[in-house]
Amino acid sequence: MTLTTGLIPAPATWRDIDSAGGFVIDEATVIDAGPGTEVTARWLRGVLGAATGLALPPGAGDDGETVRLRVQPEDAGHLGLEGYKLYVNGDDITIHGGGPAGVFWGAQTLRQLLGPDAFRRAPVAPGRQWLVPGTVVEDTPRFRWRGLMLDVARHFMPKEGVLRYLDLMAAHKLNVFHFHLTDDQGWRVEIKRYPKLTETGSWRARTKFGHRASPLWEEKPHGGYYTQDDIREIVAYAAERHITVVPEIDVPGHSQAAIAAYPELGNTDVIDTTSLSVWDSWGISLNVLAPSDNTLRFYEGVFEELLELFPSEFIHIGGDECAKEQWRESPFVQARIAELGLADEDELQSWFIGHFDTWLSARGRRLIGWDEILEGGLADGAAVSSWRGYQGGIAAARAGHDVVMCPEQQVYLDYRQDAGADEPVPIAYVRTLEDVYRFEPVPPELTPEEAAHVLGAQANVWTEVMEDQGRVDYQTFPRLAAFAEVAWSPLTAPAARDFADFERRMAVHYRRLDALGVGYRPPAGPLPWQRRPGVLGRPIDGPPPNR
């Protein structure tokens, strides 16, 4: 198998040029960066310079031995802004892109062609020859939204870990980082006008270890948050890798951490909200936001600061799993429902979401939320993350709303990867590498016009049972590589996909992940230190419903 056939995600078209003999990157090689490619040149010089020990200085390349980076707008018509052409022969390497992002994705392909050692941070074989095989690749992504959601609310991931995951996303040509920043178990972003959100809301006294039915606890404080400068750094780092960061602030449910910090946000006529702390277990908290004008003004203040930090088109507002028990018991909420002329608590949630849809639209942004936000109707510009299967996405697309497909039964990476007894903290259905590879984001029942509303797909990493980076790595990889190919490559129908070929290419890719220090699940099963014996999970038998 040649290195070219080991590419992941698989490019649209490629061919090896055996007669060209390939291109050797050595002390004489320069990087000639055309307008719009300077950031990619800096990135390429950094990663390849570290791995090879070569300077790769800027240069015009008149004497050959040149890596040429060019934006060619004329290519945008058929390749799109993220498409690229990569040519490698004995004289030079040229990467043309329809836009700057396309050049960057072409540079990622070039890195793969150099072999797994190109993913290391220092040379492991000084003096070796760095040969790029003669190759022609023409490539463009299938979807514009190729996402990874990382939940840092349940278990906090320090900034360095987030930057590392942005690099891992870039290596797999993923371009949307959905940053789940708040939940019942923690508030992770600094809001200057509301300092208690991080002073109180960013940490909990202890943590449930395993599923919520587990009798085990980690009896020590857990927490952390990102300062606004941390967020600016993360957003800028992502932008250099052509990744958009979409923040999520959960409303009106999944909000106990915020209520613990500011008790007036909760349903004070039902419970003593001053007695609440940041939740230390998992599941769905009954403590939800009160639909008061004070709550609306408070979160408008949160979003005002958020918009200054995140330039993304979309802002995610959660909107899922809002328990209605306190609303039903609250005289204030019942009076609010009557005042607004609403039928019930479900319509009240729709009104709450609609308020922020209007508020964000007025500021040039678009609301996106989990598929529960469909209940009660949505404004025209709002989009839906379809997580409870396909039906929410189908309904949204048929109603003219844009959709990101992330059905839990297919691409929730906290779900267990095997039915074996050694699988750590087994959650829900078995979702193997092959299962993820056969995920299809566009439901066949959609018409072409409806299918055009499917922006793309997203894999979700919920971290209730992932206490550290090693556990996140284990659950995310190698399945994220399969997901990346689904989101990028022009694959056949799921049943016809050549999983055997994907496995052959993964044999090369595992070595890249090794070089990157990723603690993935090995094909033969978990290593001894990856197991969690005695920690209770929540396995569900049988295949997941494909709905």
Coordinates of C-alpha atoms in Angstrom, one line a residue:
M1 CA 0.0 0.0 0.0
T2 CA 1.4 3.4 -1.0
L3 CA 1.3 6.4 1.3
T4 CA -1.2 8.0 -1.0
T5 CA -3.7 5.2 -0.5
G6 CA -3.2 5.6 3.2
L7 CA -4.8 9.1 3.2
I8 CA -7.6 9.8 5.7
P9 CA -10.1 11.2 4.9
A10 CA -10.0 9.7 1.4
P11 CA -9.6 12.4 -1.3
A12 CA -12.1 12.7 -4.1
T13 CA -9.5 11.8 -6.8
W14 CA -5.9 10.9 -6.7
R15 CA -3.2 9.1 -8.7
D16 CA 0.4 8.1 -8.0
I17 CA 2.9 9.3 -10.6
D18 CA 5.5 6.5 -10.3
S19 CA 7.6 7.9 -13.1
A20 CA 8.1 11.2 -11.3
G21 CA 10.2 9.7 -8.6
G22 CA 8.8 12.0 -6.0
F23 CA 10.1 15.1 -4.4
V24 CA 12.7 15.2 -1.6
I25 CA 12.3 17.9 1.1
D26 CA 15.8 18.8 2.3
E27 CA 18.0 21.7 3.3
A28 CA 17.5 23.5 0.0
T29 CA 13.7 23.3 0.1
V30 CA 11.8 26.6 0.4
I31 CA 8.2 27.5 0.9
D32 CA 6.9 30.0 -1.6
A33 CA 3.6 31.4 -0.2
G34 CA 1.3 33.3 -2.5
P35 CA -1.1 36.0 -1.3
G36 CA -3.6 34.5 1.2
T37 CA -1.5 31.5 2.1
E38 CA 0.9 33.1 4.6
V39 CA -0.8 31.6 7.6
T40 CA -0.7 28.1 6.1
A41 CA 3.0 28.6 5.2
R42 CA 3.7 29.5 8.8
W43 CA 1.8 26.4 10.0
L44 CA 3.6 24.1 7.5
R45 CA 7.0 25.5 8.3
G46 CA 6.3 25.0 12.0
V47 CA 5.1 21.4 11.9
L48 CA 7.4 20.1 9.2
G49 CA 10.3 22.1 10.6
A50 CA 9.8 20.5 14.0
A51 CA 9.5 17.0 12.6
T52 CA 12.3 17.2 10.1
G53 CA 14.7 19.7 11.6
L54 CA 14.8 21.7 8.4
A55 CA 14.4 25.4 8.2
L56 CA 12.1 25.5 5.1
P57 CA 12.6 29.3 4.7
P58 CA 10.5 31.5 2.5
G59 CA 11.7 31.9 -1.0
A60 CA 10.7 32.5 -4.6
G61 CA 11.8 29.1 -5.7
D62 CA 13.4 30.0 -8.9
D63 CA 15.9 27.2 -8.6
G64 CA 13.4 24.4 -7.9
E65 CA 13.1 22.5 -4.6
T66 CA 10.0 24.5 -3.8
V67 CA 6.8 24.0 -2.0
R68 CA 4.4 26.4 -3.7
L69 CA 1.2 27.5 -2.0
R70 CA -1.4 29.4 -4.1
V71 CA -4.9 30.6 -3.8
Q72 CA -6.6 30.4 -7.2
P73 CA -10.1 31.9 -7.1
E74 CA -10.8 30.4 -10.5
D75 CA -10.8 27.0 -8.8
A76 CA -13.5 28.0 -6.3
G77 CA -16.1 27.4 -9.0
H78 CA -15.7 23.7 -9.1
L79 CA -13.6 22.9 -6.0
G80 CA -15.2 25.4 -3.6
L81 CA -13.3 27.6 -1.1
E82 CA -12.2 24.5 0.8
G83 CA -11.1 22.4 -2.2
Y84 CA -7.5 22.0 -3.4
K85 CA -5.2 20.5 -6.0
L86 CA -1.9 18.9 -4.9
Y87 CA 0.8 18.2 -7.5
V88 CA 4.0 16.5 -6.5
N89 CA 6.8 15.7 -9.0
G90 CA 10.6 15.6 -9.0
D91 CA 10.9 19.4 -9.3
D92 CA 8.4 20.9 -6.9
I93 CA 5.3 20.6 -4.8
T94 CA 2.3 22.8 -5.7
I95 CA -0.8 23.2 -3.6
H96 CA -3.6 25.3 -5.3
G97 CA -6.8 26.1 -3.4
G98 CA -10.1 27.7 -4.2
G99 CA -9.5 29.7 -1.1
P100 CA -7.1 29.9 1.8
A101 CA -8.8 27.0 3.6
G102 CA -8.4 24.8 0.6
V103 CA -4.6 25.5 0.6
F104 CA -4.5 24.6 4.3
W105 CA -6.3 21.3 3.7
G106 CA -3.9 20.5 0.9
A107 CA -1.1 21.1 3.3
Q108 CA -2.6 18.6 5.7
T109 CA -2.6 16.0 2.9
L110 CA 1.0 16.8 2.1
R111 CA 1.9 16.1 5.8
Q112 CA 0.2 12.7 5.6
L113 CA 2.2 11.9 2.4
L114 CA 5.5 12.4 4.3
G115 CA 4.7 9.5 6.6
P116 CA 3.8 9.2 10.3
D117 CA 7.1 10.7 11.5
A118 CA 6.0 14.0 10.0
F119 CA 3.5 14.2 12.9
R120 CA 6.2 14.3 15.6
R121 CA 7.5 17.4 17.4
A122 CA 11.2 16.7 16.9
P123 CA 13.2 14.5 14.5
V124 CA 13.5 10.9 15.5
A125 CA 15.8 9.9 12.7
P126 CA 18.2 12.9 12.0
G127 CA 19.5 12.8 8.5
R128 CA 16.7 10.7 7.0
Q129 CA 15.4 11.4 3.5
W130 CA 11.9 13.0 3.4
L131 CA 10.5 11.8 0.2
V132 CA 7.0 12.8 -1.0
P133 CA 5.8 10.3 -3.7
G134 CA 4.9 11.6 -7.1
T135 CA 1.2 12.4 -6.7
V136 CA -1.8 14.3 -8.1
V137 CA -4.7 14.9 -5.7
E138 CA -7.8 16.8 -6.4
D139 CA -10.1 17.1 -3.5
T140 CA -13.1 19.0 -2.0
P141 CA -15.3 18.3 1.0
R142 CA -18.8 17.0 0.8
F143 CA -20.1 19.1 3.6
R144 CA -19.5 22.6 4.8
W145 CA -20.1 21.7 8.5
R146 CA -17.7 18.9 9.7
G147 CA -18.0 19.2 13.4
L148 CA -16.8 18.0 16.7
M149 CA -18.6 18.9 19.9
L150 CA -16.5 18.8 23.1
D151 CA -18.3 18.9 26.4
V152 CA -16.0 20.7 28.9
A153 CA -18.7 21.4 31.4
R154 CA -19.0 17.9 32.9
H155 CA -15.2 17.4 33.0
F156 CA -13.1 20.5 32.4
M157 CA -10.4 20.3 29.8
P158 CA -7.6 22.8 30.3
K159 CA -6.8 25.2 27.6
E160 CA -3.7 23.2 26.3
G161 CA -6.0 20.2 25.9
V162 CA -8.5 22.3 23.8
L163 CA -5.7 23.6 21.6
R164 CA -4.5 20.0 21.1
Y165 CA -7.9 18.9 20.0
L166 CA -8.1 21.7 17.5
D167 CA -4.8 20.4 16.0
L168 CA -6.4 16.9 15.9
M169 CA -9.4 18.2 14.2
A170 CA -7.3 20.0 11.6
A171 CA -5.4 16.8 11.0
H172 CA -8.7 15.2 10.0
K173 CA -10.0 18.2 8.0
L174 CA -12.8 19.0 10.5
N175 CA -13.8 22.6 10.5
V176 CA -16.4 23.3 13.2
F177 CA -15.6 23.1 16.9
H178 CA -18.8 23.1 19.0
F179 CA -17.7 24.3 22.4
H180 CA -20.1 23.1 25.1
L181 CA -19.2 25.6 27.8
T182 CA -22.0 25.4 30.4
D183 CA -24.2 22.8 32.1
D184 CA -25.5 21.8 35.5
Q185 CA -22.1 20.6 36.5
G186 CA -20.0 23.6 35.6
W187 CA -19.8 27.1 34.0
R188 CA -16.5 27.4 32.0
V189 CA -16.3 30.9 30.4
E190 CA -15.5 34.1 32.2
I191 CA -18.3 36.7 32.0
K192 CA -16.9 39.9 33.5
R193 CA -20.2 41.5 34.5
Y194 CA -21.2 38.3 36.3
P195 CA -18.1 37.2 38.1
K196 CA -19.9 34.6 40.3
L197 CA -20.5 32.4 37.2
T198 CA -16.9 31.4 37.5
E199 CA -16.2 32.1 41.2
T200 CA -19.0 29.8 42.2
G201 CA -20.3 28.1 39.1
S202 CA -17.0 26.8 37.7
W203 CA -16.4 24.1 40.3
R204 CA -18.1 21.4 42.3
A205 CA -17.2 19.8 45.6
R206 CA -17.1 16.2 44.3
T207 CA -17.9 14.2 41.2
K208 CA -19.8 11.0 40.5
F209 CA -17.4 8.4 39.1
G210 CA -19.1 6.4 36.4
H211 CA -22.8 6.4 35.4
R212 CA -25.2 8.3 37.7
A213 CA -26.3 4.9 39.2
S214 CA -22.7 4.2 40.3
P215 CA -22.0 4.2 44.0
L216 CA -18.6 5.7 43.5
W217 CA -17.5 9.3 44.1
E218 CA -14.3 11.2 43.5
E219 CA -14.2 13.1 46.8
K220 CA -12.3 16.2 45.7
P221 CA -13.2 19.5 44.1
H222 CA -13.3 19.6 40.3
G223 CA -13.4 22.7 38.2
G224 CA -11.8 25.3 36.0
Y225 CA -12.7 27.9 33.4
Y226 CA -11.4 29.9 30.5
T227 CA -10.6 33.5 30.9
Q228 CA -11.7 35.8 28.1
D229 CA -8.1 36.0 26.9
D230 CA -8.0 32.2 26.9
I231 CA -11.1 32.2 24.7
R232 CA -9.6 34.8 22.3
E233 CA -6.5 32.6 22.1
I234 CA -8.6 29.4 21.4
V235 CA -10.6 31.2 18.7
A236 CA -7.5 32.7 17.0
Y237 CA -5.7 29.3 17.1
A238 CA -8.8 27.7 15.6
A239 CA -9.1 30.4 12.9
E240 CA -5.4 29.8 11.8
R241 CA -6.5 26.2 11.2
H242 CA -9.7 27.3 9.4
I243 CA -11.9 26.0 12.2
T244 CA -14.9 28.0 13.4
V245 CA -15.6 27.9 17.1
V246 CA -19.4 27.7 17.9
P247 CA -20.0 28.4 21.6
E248 CA -22.9 26.8 23.5
I249 CA -24.5 28.4 26.5
D250 CA -27.4 26.2 27.7
V251 CA -30.8 27.7 28.4
P252 CA -33.4 27.3 29.9
G253 CA -32.5 23.8 31.2
H254 CA -29.0 22.4 32.1
S255 CA -28.5 25.6 34.1
Q256 CA -28.0 24.6 37.8
A257 CA -24.4 25.9 37.8
A258 CA -25.7 29.3 36.8
I259 CA -28.5 29.2 39.4
A260 CA -26.0 28.2 42.1
A261 CA -24.0 31.3 41.3
Y262 CA -27.0 33.6 40.9
P263 CA -30.0 32.1 42.8
E264 CA -32.5 34.7 41.5
L265 CA -32.2 33.0 38.1
G266 CA -34.1 30.0 39.4
N267 CA -37.7 29.3 40.4
T268 CA -37.5 30.9 43.8
D269 CA -41.2 30.4 44.6
V270 CA -40.8 26.7 44.3
I271 CA -37.5 25.9 46.0
D272 CA -34.9 27.6 48.0
T273 CA -32.4 28.3 45.2
T274 CA -29.9 29.8 47.7
S275 CA -29.3 26.2 48.9
L276 CA -28.3 24.9 45.5
S277 CA -24.7 24.1 44.6
V278 CA -23.1 23.1 41.3
W279 CA -24.5 19.6 40.6
D280 CA -22.1 16.8 41.3
S281 CA -24.0 14.0 39.5
W282 CA -25.2 13.3 36.0
G283 CA -28.6 13.2 34.3
I284 CA -31.2 16.0 33.9
S285 CA -31.4 18.5 36.8
L286 CA -34.9 19.7 37.7
N287 CA -33.5 23.1 38.5
V288 CA -34.1 25.2 35.4
L289 CA -34.2 29.0 34.7
A290 CA -37.2 31.0 35.6
P291 CA -38.7 32.7 32.5
S292 CA -38.5 36.2 34.1
D293 CA -37.5 39.5 32.5
N294 CA -34.6 39.4 34.9
T295 CA -33.4 36.1 33.5
L296 CA -33.7 37.4 30.0
R297 CA -31.7 40.5 30.7
F298 CA -29.1 38.4 32.6
Y299 CA -28.5 36.1 29.6
E300 CA -28.6 39.0 27.2
G301 CA -25.6 40.3 29.2
V302 CA -23.9 36.9 28.9
F303 CA -24.5 36.8 25.1
E304 CA -23.3 40.4 24.7
E305 CA -19.9 39.4 26.0
L306 CA -19.9 36.1 24.2
L307 CA -20.5 37.8 20.8
E308 CA -17.4 39.9 21.4
L309 CA -15.4 36.7 21.9
F310 CA -16.8 34.5 19.2
P311 CA -17.2 35.8 15.7
S312 CA -19.0 32.7 14.5
E313 CA -22.2 32.9 12.4
F314 CA -24.0 30.5 14.8
I315 CA -24.4 30.7 18.5
H316 CA -25.7 27.5 20.2
I317 CA -28.2 28.0 23.0
G318 CA -28.8 24.4 24.0
G319 CA -32.6 24.2 24.4
D320 CA -32.7 20.5 25.2
E321 CA -34.0 18.4 28.1
C322 CA -35.6 21.3 30.0
A323 CA -37.5 19.7 32.9
K324 CA -40.9 21.3 33.4
E325 CA -41.8 20.2 36.9
Q326 CA -40.8 23.5 38.6
W327 CA -42.6 25.5 36.0
R328 CA -45.8 23.5 36.6
E329 CA -45.5 24.2 40.3
S330 CA -44.6 27.8 40.1
P331 CA -47.3 30.4 40.5
F332 CA -45.1 33.0 38.9
V333 CA -44.5 30.8 35.8
Q334 CA -48.2 29.9 35.5
A335 CA -49.0 33.6 35.6
R336 CA -46.4 34.2 33.0
I337 CA -47.9 31.6 30.7
A338 CA -51.3 33.3 31.0
E339 CA -49.8 36.8 30.5
L340 CA -48.1 35.7 27.3
G341 CA -51.2 33.9 26.0
L342 CA -49.4 30.5 25.8
A343 CA -51.0 27.1 26.0
D344 CA -48.6 25.3 28.3
E345 CA -45.0 24.9 29.5
D346 CA -43.9 23.6 26.2
E347 CA -45.0 26.8 24.4
L348 CA -43.3 28.7 27.2
Q349 CA -40.0 27.0 26.3
S350 CA -40.5 27.9 22.7
W351 CA -41.2 31.5 23.7
F352 CA -38.0 31.5 25.7
I353 CA -35.9 30.2 22.8
G354 CA -37.7 32.6 20.4
H355 CA -36.7 35.6 22.4
F356 CA -33.0 34.8 21.9
D357 CA -33.5 33.8 18.3
T358 CA -34.9 37.4 17.7
W359 CA -32.1 38.9 19.9
L360 CA -29.3 37.1 18.1
S361 CA -30.8 37.8 14.6
A362 CA -30.9 41.5 15.4
R363 CA -27.2 41.4 16.0
G364 CA -26.4 39.5 12.7
R365 CA -26.0 36.1 14.3
R366 CA -28.0 32.8 13.9
L367 CA -29.3 30.7 16.6
I368 CA -28.7 27.0 16.6
G369 CA -30.1 24.6 19.2
W370 CA -30.8 20.9 19.9
D371 CA -33.8 19.5 18.1
E372 CA -36.2 20.2 21.0
I373 CA -36.2 23.8 19.9
L374 CA -38.5 22.7 17.0
E375 CA -41.3 22.3 19.4
G376 CA -43.5 25.3 19.1
G377 CA -42.0 26.6 15.9
L378 CA -38.8 28.4 14.9
A379 CA -37.9 31.7 13.2
D380 CA -36.7 31.4 9.6
G381 CA -33.0 31.8 10.3
A382 CA -32.6 29.3 13.2
A383 CA -30.9 26.0 12.7
V384 CA -31.2 22.7 14.4
S385 CA -28.7 20.1 15.8
S386 CA -30.6 16.9 15.3
W387 CA -29.4 14.6 18.2
R388 CA -32.5 12.4 19.0
G389 CA -32.1 10.5 15.8
Y390 CA -32.9 11.6 12.3
Q391 CA -36.5 12.8 12.7
G392 CA -35.8 16.2 14.2
G393 CA -33.4 16.9 11.3
I394 CA -35.9 15.6 8.7
A395 CA -38.7 17.8 10.2
A396 CA -36.4 20.8 10.3
A397 CA -35.2 20.4 6.7
R398 CA -38.8 20.0 5.5
A399 CA -39.7 23.2 7.3
G400 CA -36.9 25.0 5.6
H401 CA -34.4 25.1 8.5
D402 CA -30.7 24.3 8.2
V403 CA -29.7 21.2 10.0
V404 CA -26.6 19.6 11.5
M405 CA -27.0 15.9 11.7
C406 CA -25.6 14.4 15.0
P407 CA -27.9 11.5 15.9
E408 CA -27.0 10.0 19.2
Q409 CA -27.5 6.5 17.9
Q410 CA -24.8 7.0 15.3
V411 CA -22.2 9.6 16.4
Y412 CA -22.3 10.0 20.1
L413 CA -18.7 9.0 20.9
D414 CA -19.3 8.5 24.6
Y415 CA -21.2 5.4 23.6
R416 CA -19.2 2.1 24.0
Q417 CA -17.2 0.8 21.2
D418 CA -17.5 -2.9 21.9
A419 CA -19.7 -5.3 24.0
G420 CA -16.7 -6.8 25.7
A421 CA -16.5 -6.8 29.5
D422 CA -13.2 -4.8 29.4
E423 CA -14.8 -1.8 27.8
P424 CA -14.4 1.1 30.3
V425 CA -17.6 2.5 31.8
P426 CA -19.9 1.1 29.0
I427 CA -22.5 3.6 28.0
A428 CA -25.6 2.9 25.8
Y429 CA -25.4 1.1 22.4
V430 CA -22.3 -0.4 20.9
R431 CA -21.0 1.9 18.2
T432 CA -18.0 0.4 16.5
L433 CA -15.5 2.0 14.1
E434 CA -17.4 0.4 11.3
D435 CA -20.7 1.6 12.6
V436 CA -19.5 5.2 12.5
Y437 CA -18.0 4.6 9.0
R438 CA -21.4 3.6 7.7
F439 CA -23.2 6.7 9.2
E440 CA -25.0 8.7 6.5
P441 CA -25.8 12.3 7.4
V442 CA -28.5 12.8 4.7
P443 CA -31.7 10.8 5.3
P444 CA -32.8 9.2 2.0
E445 CA -36.4 10.4 2.5
L446 CA -35.4 14.0 1.9
T447 CA -35.9 15.5 -1.5
P448 CA -32.9 17.2 -3.1
E449 CA -34.3 20.6 -2.1
E450 CA -34.8 19.5 1.5
A451 CA -31.4 17.8 1.6
A452 CA -29.7 21.1 0.7
H453 CA -30.6 22.2 4.2
V454 CA -28.3 19.6 5.7
L455 CA -25.2 21.7 6.4
G456 CA -23.2 18.7 7.5
A457 CA -22.6 16.4 10.4
Q458 CA -21.1 16.5 13.9
A459 CA -19.7 13.9 16.3
N460 CA -20.5 14.7 19.9
V461 CA -18.2 13.9 22.9
W462 CA -20.1 14.1 26.2
T463 CA -17.7 13.8 29.1
E464 CA -19.7 12.6 32.1
V465 CA -17.6 9.4 32.3
M466 CA -14.4 10.9 30.8
E467 CA -12.4 12.2 33.7
D468 CA -9.2 13.1 31.9
Q469 CA -7.6 13.5 28.5
G470 CA -6.8 9.8 28.2
R471 CA -10.5 8.9 28.5
V472 CA -11.5 11.5 26.0
D473 CA -8.9 10.2 23.5
Y474 CA -10.0 6.6 24.1
Q475 CA -13.7 7.4 23.3
T476 CA -13.0 9.8 20.5
F477 CA -10.4 7.9 18.5
P478 CA -10.2 6.1 16.2
R479 CA -13.9 6.7 15.5
L480 CA -13.3 10.4 14.8
A481 CA -11.2 9.3 11.8
A482 CA -14.1 7.3 10.4
F483 CA -16.5 10.3 11.1
A484 CA -14.1 12.7 9.3
E485 CA -14.1 10.5 6.2
V486 CA -18.0 10.5 6.3
A487 CA -18.1 14.3 6.5
W488 CA -15.4 15.0 3.9
S489 CA -15.3 12.2 1.3
P490 CA -17.7 11.4 -1.5
L491 CA -18.6 7.9 -0.1
T492 CA -21.1 5.4 -1.6
A493 CA -24.3 4.4 0.2
P494 CA -23.5 3.1 3.7
A495 CA -23.9 -0.6 3.0
A496 CA -21.7 -0.4 -0.1
R497 CA -18.8 1.4 1.6
D498 CA -15.5 -0.4 1.5
F499 CA -14.7 -0.7 5.2
A500 CA -11.9 -3.2 4.4
D501 CA -10.1 -0.5 2.5
F502 CA -10.6 2.0 5.3
E503 CA -9.1 -0.5 7.7
R504 CA -6.1 -0.9 5.5
R505 CA -5.6 2.9 5.4
M506 CA -6.1 3.0 9.2
A507 CA -3.1 0.8 9.5
V508 CA -1.0 3.8 8.4
H509 CA -3.2 6.2 10.3
Y510 CA -2.7 4.5 13.7
R511 CA 1.0 5.3 13.3
R512 CA 0.1 9.0 12.8
L513 CA -2.0 8.9 15.9
D514 CA 0.8 7.2 17.8
A515 CA 3.2 10.0 16.7
L516 CA 0.6 12.6 17.9
G517 CA 0.4 10.9 21.3
V518 CA -3.3 10.0 21.0
G519 CA -4.5 7.4 23.4
Y520 CA -6.9 5.8 21.0
R521 CA -8.7 2.4 21.5
P522 CA -6.6 -0.2 19.8
P523 CA -8.4 -2.5 17.3
A524 CA -7.8 -5.5 19.6
G525 CA -9.4 -3.8 22.6
P526 CA -8.5 -1.6 25.5
L527 CA -5.0 -1.7 27.0
P528 CA -4.8 -2.6 30.7
W529 CA -4.5 1.1 31.8
Q530 CA -7.5 2.1 29.6
R531 CA -9.9 -0.1 31.5
R532 CA -12.0 1.0 34.4
P533 CA -12.8 -2.3 36.3
G534 CA -15.7 -2.0 38.7
V535 CA -17.0 1.4 37.5
L536 CA -20.7 1.1 36.7
G537 CA -21.9 2.1 33.2
R538 CA -25.2 2.0 31.5
P539 CA -25.0 -0.4 28.5
I540 CA -28.0 -0.9 26.3
D541 CA -28.3 -4.2 24.4
G542 CA -29.1 -4.6 20.7
P543 CA -28.8 -2.3 17.7
P544 CA -29.8 1.4 18.2
P545 CA -33.1 2.5 16.6
N546 CA -32.3 4.0 13.2
R547 CA -34.9 6.7 13.4

